[in-house]
Amino acid sequence: MSADGATPTRPRDAARVAGMGETVFATYSALARATNAINLGQGFPDDAPDGAVLEALRAGADGHQQYAPMPGDPNLTGAIARALGGALARDLDPLANVQVTVGATEGLFASVQALVDPGDEVVIVEPWYDAYPEMVRMAGGRVVGVPMRLEGARWRLDRAALTAAVGPRTRLVMVNTPHNPTGAVYDDDDLDAIVAAAARADAVVLSDEVYEHLAFVPFTRLASRPGAWERTLTVSSIGKSFGVTGWKVGWVSGPDDLVGAVRAAHQWIPFAVATPLQRACATLLEGVASDGGASFARLRASLERRRDLLTAVLTDTGFTAHHADGGYFVVADATALGFGDGEALARALPAAAGVVAIPMRAFVSGEHCALVDGMLRFAFCKGDDAIAEAGVRLRAWRDRGFAAA
Ligand code: PMP
Ligand code: GLN
């Protein structure tokens, strides 16, 4: 009750969530279900994983029903340390250098909780994965956005803008390569510029590499660059590499002092991650370690082919499609079709065309929203049938003169 005893009230929300909106992925996947549209919005594969993945899941469940150790199941931390250590040419200690988390999401959240105090600045490249700025705000940090540049059909890191944005108050620089949503893959000069800027400010780099095995051009891990390891936390997860986004098993790796800080936060968030899933992930990582990279090469080839299919569909519809060098997504500009407001188009598209895409507006700050006016993000990690049917529907919409429903 309010002070006058008449008006019913409810307990107030904490400031960190008061007025917070819903994530765009919840909104647009619900819209896809409600309208029976093809969901090229949220990034998850819609084909069944292969038999070996399901077999690993069944075997992982066998006899492993109790809490895993807080840092992670030793089979999994061992497999991660071997895989990443091999890639970085560095001897990693599974306990000191790896923390298993509930997907990359909890890895990022725990890292921000571990490193950001109220008032600290966190530099984030825009467009960004929508969770990043919210995680920083929930920790009381101040978000400093650095816009990427569109160079021809490719999105590129603006090294000069990033360097200028990192200063004495910067505690963390959050980057993602291969990049969601633009499909950019940072080259070595980009990575060196990030490391140099962070070093000058004595800041930590949080490198989100969940699409590490889905680059269609040469890919370098940020932590492998000179001077990077000591100040870098690398985040990844099982979801994209094996087409199992619902498993939500991830990890954070880096030098022992930084991983120790992440672990201090993690122990009070979930404490431990589902044991059967960790066992299954260990089996999958051990399996690919012994196949000489063949299965990841097949996965990349299959995704690259679907990128080309979807890009052709979008171009044929009249969109200006950008070029994705990695990941799950292609960005397309509808300005030439007469849609300057990508958010309005994304809301209308399910009813008008029977297809869901995500407005790029969801991935930028208000300050930099002009960068993505008229743009949508489409996922190509879907089956051939879904992409072909989306093509049929989008062309029919084009032939109706891009009419609303
Ligand atoms: N980072 C990026 C860039 C992503 O695209 C995603 C989406 N899956 C995540 C983090 C979250 O990964 P996870 O599902 O493993 O929590
Ligand atoms: N990473 C996925 C995407 O970008 C979504 C993950 C989520 O729904 N939180 O579409």
Short mmCIF file of C-alpha atoms and ligand atoms in Angstrom, two decimals:
data_model
loop_
_atom_site.label_atom_id
_atom_site.label_comp_id
_atom_site.label_asym_id
_atom_site.label_seq_id
_atom_site.Cartn_x
_atom_site.Cartn_y
_atom_site.Cartn_z
CA MET A 1 0.00 0.00 0.00
CA SER A 2 1.14 3.56 -0.60
CA ALA A 3 1.47 6.10 2.19
CA ASP A 4 -2.21 7.09 1.89
CA GLY A 5 -3.12 3.43 2.34
CA ALA A 6 -5.27 3.42 -0.79
CA THR A 7 -3.17 2.81 -3.87
CA PRO A 8 -1.73 -0.71 -4.09
CA THR A 9 2.00 -0.72 -4.83
CA ARG A 10 4.59 -3.42 -5.41
CA PRO A 11 8.12 -3.73 -4.08
CA ARG A 12 10.47 -1.65 -6.22
CA ASP A 13 12.99 -3.25 -8.59
CA ALA A 14 16.70 -2.76 -8.08
CA ALA A 15 18.08 0.09 -10.16
CA ARG A 16 20.17 -2.36 -12.18
CA VAL A 17 17.07 -3.90 -13.76
CA ALA A 18 14.50 -1.12 -13.41
CA GLY A 19 13.24 -0.22 -16.87
CA MET A 20 15.41 -2.84 -18.54
CA GLY A 21 13.94 -4.08 -21.83
CA GLU A 22 13.68 -7.64 -23.09
CA THR A 23 16.54 -9.09 -25.12
CA VAL A 24 15.85 -8.87 -28.84
CA PHE A 25 16.35 -12.64 -29.17
CA ALA A 26 13.43 -13.40 -26.86
CA THR A 27 11.24 -10.86 -28.64
CA TYR A 28 11.94 -11.97 -32.19
CA SER A 29 11.92 -15.74 -31.56
CA ALA A 30 8.53 -15.32 -29.86
CA LEU A 31 7.39 -13.32 -32.91
CA ALA A 32 8.60 -16.12 -35.22
CA ARG A 33 6.63 -18.71 -33.23
CA ALA A 34 3.52 -16.53 -33.09
CA THR A 35 3.51 -15.83 -36.84
CA ASN A 36 4.84 -19.20 -38.00
CA ALA A 37 7.59 -17.30 -39.81
CA ILE A 38 10.98 -18.72 -40.76
CA ASN A 39 13.31 -17.72 -37.94
CA LEU A 40 16.44 -16.22 -39.48
CA GLY A 41 16.69 -14.05 -36.35
CA GLN A 42 18.16 -15.86 -33.34
CA GLY A 43 21.40 -17.66 -34.16
CA PHE A 44 20.84 -21.36 -33.64
CA PRO A 45 21.07 -24.21 -36.17
CA ASP A 46 17.77 -25.89 -37.00
CA ASP A 47 19.15 -29.21 -38.18
CA ALA A 48 19.82 -32.16 -35.83
CA PRO A 49 23.41 -32.58 -34.63
CA ASP A 50 25.11 -35.72 -35.86
CA GLY A 51 24.91 -39.07 -34.09
CA ALA A 52 28.28 -38.73 -32.35
CA VAL A 53 27.09 -35.57 -30.58
CA LEU A 54 23.96 -37.29 -29.27
CA GLU A 55 25.97 -40.35 -28.29
CA ALA A 56 28.36 -38.14 -26.26
CA LEU A 57 25.33 -36.60 -24.54
CA ARG A 58 23.91 -40.00 -23.60
CA ALA A 59 27.28 -41.25 -22.35
CA GLY A 60 27.80 -38.02 -20.37
CA ALA A 61 24.57 -38.61 -18.51
CA ASP A 62 25.58 -42.12 -17.53
CA GLY A 63 26.71 -42.10 -13.88
CA HIS A 64 27.32 -38.35 -13.58
CA GLN A 65 24.38 -36.88 -11.70
CA GLN A 66 26.09 -34.89 -8.93
CA TYR A 67 27.84 -31.51 -8.74
CA ALA A 68 30.99 -31.11 -10.79
CA PRO A 69 34.04 -29.48 -9.15
CA MET A 70 33.60 -25.69 -9.06
CA PRO A 71 36.38 -24.89 -11.63
CA GLY A 72 34.97 -27.49 -14.02
CA ASP A 73 34.98 -31.23 -14.67
CA PRO A 74 38.67 -32.22 -14.94
CA ASN A 75 38.06 -34.07 -18.24
CA LEU A 76 36.68 -30.88 -19.75
CA THR A 77 39.20 -28.41 -18.32
CA GLY A 78 41.92 -30.81 -19.49
CA ALA A 79 40.48 -30.98 -23.02
CA ILE A 80 40.13 -27.17 -23.19
CA ALA A 81 43.66 -26.61 -21.87
CA ARG A 82 45.09 -29.00 -24.48
CA ALA A 83 43.11 -27.50 -27.37
CA LEU A 84 43.76 -23.87 -26.50
CA GLY A 85 47.32 -24.52 -25.34
CA GLY A 86 48.03 -26.14 -28.72
CA ALA A 87 46.57 -23.19 -30.59
CA LEU A 88 48.51 -20.65 -28.49
CA ALA A 89 51.72 -22.74 -28.34
CA ARG A 90 51.60 -22.38 -24.56
CA ASP A 91 51.52 -24.97 -21.80
CA LEU A 92 48.20 -24.38 -20.02
CA ASP A 93 47.34 -25.66 -16.56
CA PRO A 94 43.72 -26.92 -16.67
CA LEU A 95 43.04 -25.78 -13.11
CA ALA A 96 44.83 -22.42 -13.08
CA ASN A 97 44.12 -21.29 -16.64
CA VAL A 98 40.56 -22.52 -17.33
CA GLN A 99 37.17 -21.88 -15.73
CA VAL A 100 34.08 -23.67 -17.05
CA THR A 101 30.96 -21.47 -17.13
CA VAL A 102 27.27 -21.66 -18.05
CA GLY A 103 27.83 -20.82 -21.71
CA ALA A 104 29.97 -17.96 -22.90
CA THR A 105 27.27 -15.72 -21.44
CA GLU A 106 28.10 -16.54 -17.84
CA GLY A 107 31.81 -16.41 -18.70
CA LEU A 108 31.39 -12.84 -19.91
CA PHE A 109 29.14 -11.89 -16.99
CA ALA A 110 31.49 -13.35 -14.37
CA SER A 111 34.47 -11.64 -16.05
CA VAL A 112 32.76 -8.26 -15.94
CA GLN A 113 31.72 -8.82 -12.32
CA ALA A 114 35.32 -9.77 -11.51
CA LEU A 115 36.99 -6.76 -13.12
CA VAL A 116 34.65 -3.77 -13.29
CA ASP A 117 33.98 -1.46 -10.35
CA PRO A 118 31.29 1.23 -10.38
CA GLY A 119 32.50 4.14 -12.50
CA ASP A 120 35.09 2.13 -14.45
CA GLU A 121 34.97 2.54 -18.21
CA VAL A 122 34.54 -0.44 -20.50
CA VAL A 123 35.29 0.05 -24.19
CA ILE A 124 33.05 -2.02 -26.46
CA VAL A 125 33.14 -2.20 -30.25
CA GLU A 126 29.79 -1.39 -31.93
CA PRO A 127 27.79 -3.07 -33.34
CA TRP A 128 28.02 -5.33 -30.26
CA TYR A 129 26.48 -8.52 -28.96
CA ASP A 130 23.50 -7.12 -27.09
CA ALA A 131 24.41 -8.61 -23.71
CA TYR A 132 27.74 -6.76 -23.39
CA PRO A 133 26.54 -3.25 -22.48
CA GLU A 134 23.89 -4.60 -20.11
CA MET A 135 26.46 -6.70 -18.27
CA VAL A 136 28.66 -3.64 -17.86
CA ARG A 137 25.78 -1.50 -16.60
CA MET A 138 24.73 -4.18 -14.11
CA ALA A 139 28.26 -3.96 -12.67
CA GLY A 140 27.99 -0.15 -12.45
CA GLY A 141 30.50 0.37 -15.25
CA ARG A 142 30.35 3.06 -17.91
CA VAL A 143 30.03 1.87 -21.52
CA VAL A 144 32.24 3.59 -24.11
CA GLY A 145 31.16 2.51 -27.60
CA VAL A 146 33.56 2.47 -30.54
CA PRO A 147 31.82 2.25 -33.92
CA MET A 148 33.17 -0.06 -36.63
CA ARG A 149 33.46 1.19 -40.23
CA LEU A 150 31.80 -0.21 -43.31
CA GLU A 151 34.46 -0.48 -46.02
CA GLY A 152 32.78 -1.52 -49.25
CA ALA A 153 30.80 -4.62 -48.29
CA ARG A 154 32.95 -5.46 -45.23
CA TRP A 155 32.76 -4.20 -41.67
CA ARG A 156 36.16 -3.32 -40.21
CA LEU A 157 37.50 -2.39 -36.80
CA ASP A 158 38.26 1.35 -36.64
CA ARG A 159 41.67 1.06 -35.00
CA ALA A 160 42.16 4.80 -34.58
CA ALA A 161 38.75 5.18 -32.91
CA LEU A 162 39.44 2.27 -30.59
CA THR A 163 42.87 3.62 -29.66
CA ALA A 164 41.38 7.04 -28.93
CA ALA A 165 38.58 5.58 -26.78
CA VAL A 166 40.88 3.67 -24.42
CA GLY A 167 42.13 5.91 -21.63
CA PRO A 168 43.20 6.01 -17.99
CA ARG A 169 39.71 5.10 -16.72
CA THR A 170 39.39 2.07 -19.03
CA ARG A 171 39.34 -1.15 -17.08
CA LEU A 172 38.23 -3.52 -19.79
CA VAL A 173 38.14 -3.68 -23.60
CA MET A 174 35.47 -6.09 -24.89
CA VAL A 175 36.00 -7.49 -28.39
CA ASN A 176 34.56 -10.34 -30.42
CA THR A 177 36.17 -12.12 -33.36
CA PRO A 178 34.75 -13.63 -35.56
CA HIS A 179 32.23 -10.90 -34.96
CA ASN A 180 28.52 -11.13 -34.26
CA PRO A 181 26.62 -9.45 -35.92
CA THR A 182 28.86 -8.17 -38.76
CA GLY A 183 30.81 -11.30 -39.72
CA ALA A 184 34.12 -9.41 -39.46
CA VAL A 185 37.26 -11.36 -38.58
CA TYR A 186 39.95 -9.12 -37.09
CA ASP A 187 43.39 -9.30 -38.69
CA ASP A 188 46.67 -9.27 -36.81
CA ASP A 189 47.05 -5.48 -37.08
CA ASP A 190 43.58 -5.07 -35.55
CA LEU A 191 44.45 -7.42 -32.70
CA ASP A 192 47.79 -5.70 -32.09
CA ALA A 193 46.09 -2.31 -31.95
CA ILE A 194 43.64 -3.63 -29.33
CA VAL A 195 46.45 -5.12 -27.24
CA ALA A 196 48.58 -1.96 -27.51
CA ALA A 197 45.69 0.30 -26.47
CA ALA A 198 44.85 -1.95 -23.51
CA ALA A 199 48.50 -2.12 -22.47
CA ARG A 200 48.83 1.67 -22.41
CA ALA A 201 45.84 1.89 -20.06
CA ASP A 202 46.82 -1.24 -18.15
CA ALA A 203 43.38 -2.59 -19.01
CA VAL A 204 42.24 -6.17 -19.53
CA VAL A 205 41.03 -7.45 -22.91
CA LEU A 206 37.96 -9.67 -22.84
CA SER A 207 38.04 -11.54 -26.15
CA ASP A 208 34.84 -13.34 -27.06
CA GLU A 209 35.79 -16.07 -29.54
CA VAL A 210 32.66 -18.24 -29.56
CA TYR A 211 32.84 -18.46 -33.38
CA GLU A 212 36.53 -19.50 -33.23
CA HIS A 213 35.97 -22.51 -35.52
CA LEU A 214 33.64 -20.69 -37.92
CA ALA A 215 36.00 -18.30 -39.72
CA PHE A 216 36.07 -18.56 -43.54
CA VAL A 217 39.33 -16.58 -43.69
CA PRO A 218 42.48 -17.05 -41.59
CA PHE A 219 41.64 -16.52 -37.91
CA THR A 220 44.05 -15.48 -35.14
CA ARG A 221 43.26 -15.76 -31.44
CA LEU A 222 43.87 -12.44 -29.75
CA ALA A 223 45.72 -14.10 -26.85
CA SER A 224 48.33 -15.43 -29.30
CA ARG A 225 49.55 -11.93 -30.22
CA PRO A 226 52.74 -10.54 -28.63
CA GLY A 227 52.10 -9.03 -25.20
CA ALA A 228 48.47 -10.20 -25.16
CA TRP A 229 48.42 -13.26 -22.92
CA GLU A 230 49.09 -11.51 -19.59
CA ARG A 231 46.13 -9.16 -19.97
CA THR A 232 43.64 -11.26 -21.93
CA LEU A 233 40.69 -13.37 -20.92
CA THR A 234 39.42 -15.51 -23.81
CA VAL A 235 35.82 -16.66 -23.72
CA SER A 236 34.37 -19.46 -25.81
CA SER A 237 31.70 -22.15 -25.64
CA ILE A 238 30.57 -25.44 -27.11
CA GLY A 239 27.37 -24.17 -28.77
CA LYS A 240 28.57 -22.88 -32.15
CA SER A 241 31.42 -25.35 -32.62
CA PHE A 242 29.16 -28.40 -32.41
CA GLY A 243 25.76 -26.97 -33.36
CA VAL A 244 24.38 -27.37 -29.81
CA THR A 245 23.56 -23.85 -28.64
CA GLY A 246 21.12 -25.18 -26.04
CA TRP A 247 23.83 -26.95 -24.06
CA LYS A 248 25.09 -23.66 -22.58
CA VAL A 249 28.57 -24.84 -21.60
CA GLY A 250 31.33 -22.29 -21.98
CA TRP A 251 34.71 -21.40 -20.57
CA VAL A 252 37.05 -18.52 -19.75
CA SER A 253 40.78 -18.99 -20.12
CA GLY A 254 43.78 -16.83 -19.42
CA PRO A 255 46.57 -16.18 -16.92
CA ASP A 256 46.00 -17.59 -13.44
CA ASP A 257 45.47 -14.24 -11.69
CA LEU A 258 42.71 -13.15 -14.07
CA VAL A 259 41.05 -16.59 -14.14
CA GLY A 260 41.22 -16.59 -10.32
CA ALA A 261 39.23 -13.34 -10.22
CA VAL A 262 36.63 -14.76 -12.64
CA ARG A 263 36.40 -17.90 -10.50
CA ALA A 264 35.78 -15.80 -7.39
CA ALA A 265 32.66 -14.39 -9.09
CA HIS A 266 31.64 -17.66 -10.77
CA GLN A 267 31.53 -19.56 -7.45
CA TRP A 268 28.62 -17.36 -6.35
CA ILE A 269 26.76 -17.35 -9.66
CA PRO A 270 26.13 -21.00 -10.60
CA PHE A 271 28.98 -22.56 -8.48
CA ALA A 272 29.23 -25.40 -11.00
CA VAL A 273 28.00 -26.31 -14.48
CA ALA A 274 25.82 -29.34 -15.38
CA THR A 275 28.05 -32.43 -14.99
CA PRO A 276 26.57 -34.63 -17.77
CA LEU A 277 26.96 -31.80 -20.27
CA GLN A 278 30.54 -31.14 -19.21
CA ARG A 279 31.36 -34.82 -19.71
CA ALA A 280 29.73 -34.74 -23.14
CA CYS A 281 31.69 -31.59 -24.10
CA ALA A 282 34.95 -33.23 -23.03
CA THR A 283 34.19 -36.21 -25.31
CA LEU A 284 33.46 -33.91 -28.26
CA LEU A 285 36.63 -31.84 -27.78
CA GLU A 286 38.75 -34.97 -27.42
CA GLY A 287 37.17 -36.35 -30.59
CA VAL A 288 38.06 -33.32 -32.70
CA ALA A 289 41.55 -33.20 -31.21
CA SER A 290 42.24 -36.54 -32.86
CA ASP A 291 40.70 -35.85 -36.29
CA GLY A 292 43.29 -33.33 -37.45
CA GLY A 293 40.72 -30.55 -37.78
CA ALA A 294 38.64 -32.41 -40.39
CA SER A 295 35.26 -31.99 -38.68
CA PHE A 296 35.69 -28.25 -38.10
CA ALA A 297 36.76 -27.88 -41.74
CA ARG A 298 33.55 -29.65 -42.81
CA LEU A 299 31.46 -27.43 -40.53
CA ARG A 300 33.09 -24.29 -41.96
CA ALA A 301 32.56 -25.43 -45.53
CA SER A 302 28.91 -26.18 -44.84
CA LEU A 303 28.31 -22.79 -43.22
CA GLU A 304 30.19 -20.92 -45.93
CA ARG A 305 27.98 -22.56 -48.53
CA ARG A 306 24.86 -21.52 -46.62
CA ARG A 307 26.23 -17.99 -46.23
CA ASP A 308 26.48 -17.87 -50.03
CA LEU A 309 22.93 -19.23 -50.45
CA LEU A 310 21.42 -16.68 -48.07
CA THR A 311 23.51 -13.80 -49.45
CA ALA A 312 22.23 -14.64 -52.95
CA VAL A 313 18.62 -14.74 -51.69
CA LEU A 314 18.99 -11.33 -50.02
CA THR A 315 20.71 -9.75 -53.01
CA ASP A 316 18.07 -11.16 -55.34
CA THR A 317 15.35 -9.66 -53.14
CA GLY A 318 17.00 -6.26 -53.54
CA PHE A 319 18.82 -5.90 -50.22
CA THR A 320 22.41 -4.70 -50.18
CA ALA A 321 24.05 -7.67 -48.46
CA HIS A 322 27.35 -7.20 -46.62
CA HIS A 323 30.14 -9.77 -46.62
CA ALA A 324 30.51 -12.18 -43.69
CA ASP A 325 33.99 -13.65 -43.21
CA GLY A 326 32.87 -15.82 -40.32
CA GLY A 327 30.19 -16.67 -37.78
CA TYR A 328 26.48 -17.26 -38.29
CA PHE A 329 25.17 -13.98 -39.71
CA VAL A 330 24.95 -11.69 -42.70
CA VAL A 331 23.95 -8.04 -42.44
CA ALA A 332 21.68 -6.65 -45.16
CA ASP A 333 20.67 -3.05 -45.84
CA ALA A 334 17.07 -2.39 -46.93
CA THR A 335 17.55 1.32 -47.61
CA ALA A 336 17.55 0.76 -51.39
CA LEU A 337 14.17 -0.99 -51.02
CA GLY A 338 12.76 2.15 -49.46
CA PHE A 339 13.06 1.09 -45.81
CA GLY A 340 15.16 3.58 -43.87
CA ASP A 341 14.01 2.24 -40.51
CA GLY A 342 15.33 -1.29 -40.03
CA GLU A 343 13.52 -1.73 -36.72
CA ALA A 344 10.13 -0.98 -38.28
CA LEU A 345 10.94 -3.34 -41.15
CA ALA A 346 11.98 -6.16 -38.78
CA ARG A 347 8.68 -5.81 -36.91
CA ALA A 348 6.67 -5.87 -40.15
CA LEU A 349 8.61 -8.57 -42.01
CA PRO A 350 7.07 -11.67 -40.32
CA ALA A 351 3.55 -10.67 -41.35
CA ALA A 352 4.60 -9.17 -44.69
CA ALA A 353 6.97 -11.90 -45.85
CA GLY A 354 6.86 -14.77 -43.33
CA VAL A 355 10.52 -14.29 -42.36
CA VAL A 356 12.10 -13.06 -39.12
CA ALA A 357 15.36 -11.08 -38.98
CA ILE A 358 16.87 -8.99 -36.19
CA PRO A 359 17.10 -5.19 -36.52
CA MET A 360 20.72 -4.07 -36.32
CA ARG A 361 19.47 -1.25 -34.07
CA ALA A 362 19.51 -3.84 -31.25
CA PHE A 363 23.31 -4.01 -31.49
CA VAL A 364 24.26 -0.32 -31.23
CA SER A 365 23.98 2.52 -28.75
CA GLY A 366 21.63 5.44 -29.30
CA GLU A 367 24.72 7.53 -30.03
CA HIS A 368 25.73 5.39 -33.00
CA CYS A 369 22.36 4.17 -34.28
CA ALA A 370 22.69 6.09 -37.55
CA LEU A 371 25.42 3.60 -38.44
CA VAL A 372 22.85 0.85 -38.98
CA ASP A 373 19.67 2.62 -40.14
CA GLY A 374 17.76 0.34 -42.50
CA MET A 375 19.86 -2.73 -41.65
CA LEU A 376 18.81 -6.21 -40.57
CA ARG A 377 20.80 -9.24 -39.43
CA PHE A 378 19.91 -12.59 -41.01
CA ALA A 379 21.18 -15.96 -39.68
CA PHE A 380 22.54 -18.46 -42.23
CA CYS A 381 23.14 -21.26 -39.69
CA LYS A 382 19.81 -22.76 -40.77
CA GLY A 383 19.02 -25.75 -42.96
CA ASP A 384 19.07 -25.54 -46.77
CA ASP A 385 15.30 -25.99 -46.80
CA ALA A 386 14.70 -23.06 -44.45
CA ILE A 387 16.99 -20.80 -46.50
CA ALA A 388 15.33 -21.88 -49.76
CA GLU A 389 11.84 -21.33 -48.35
CA ALA A 390 12.90 -17.91 -47.01
CA GLY A 391 14.03 -17.15 -50.58
CA VAL A 392 10.65 -18.12 -52.00
CA ARG A 393 8.86 -15.94 -49.45
CA LEU A 394 11.16 -12.92 -49.81
CA ARG A 395 10.91 -13.00 -53.62
CA ALA A 396 7.11 -13.21 -53.38
CA TRP A 397 7.19 -10.17 -51.08
CA ARG A 398 9.40 -8.36 -53.60
CA ASP A 399 6.94 -9.25 -56.37
CA ARG A 400 4.12 -7.75 -54.26
CA GLY A 401 6.09 -4.48 -54.28
CA PHE A 402 7.35 -4.95 -50.69
CA ALA A 403 3.83 -4.46 -49.44
CA ALA A 404 2.95 -4.76 -45.76
CA ALA A 405 0.90 -7.81 -44.75
N1 PMP B 1 28.97 -14.13 -27.56
C1 PMP B 1 28.52 -14.02 -28.81
C2 PMP B 1 29.23 -13.12 -29.75
C3 PMP B 1 27.41 -14.74 -29.23
O1 PMP B 1 26.96 -14.64 -30.48
C4 PMP B 1 26.75 -15.56 -28.30
C5 PMP B 1 25.49 -16.24 -28.74
N2 PMP B 1 25.45 -17.49 -28.65
C6 PMP B 1 27.26 -15.66 -27.00
C7 PMP B 1 28.36 -14.92 -26.66
C8 PMP B 1 26.62 -16.53 -25.98
O2 PMP B 1 27.10 -17.83 -26.04
P1 PMP B 1 26.52 -18.99 -25.14
O3 PMP B 1 25.26 -19.47 -25.77
O4 PMP B 1 27.59 -20.03 -25.10
O5 PMP B 1 26.24 -18.42 -23.78
N1 GLN B 2 24.00 -15.54 -30.00
C1 GLN B 2 22.70 -15.70 -30.54
C2 GLN B 2 22.45 -14.62 -31.59
O1 GLN B 2 23.18 -13.70 -31.69
C3 GLN B 2 21.60 -15.62 -29.54
C4 GLN B 2 21.85 -16.04 -28.15
C5 GLN B 2 20.72 -15.68 -27.27
O2 GLN B 2 19.58 -15.86 -27.65
N2 GLN B 2 20.97 -15.14 -26.13
O3 GLN B 2 21.48 -14.74 -32.27
#
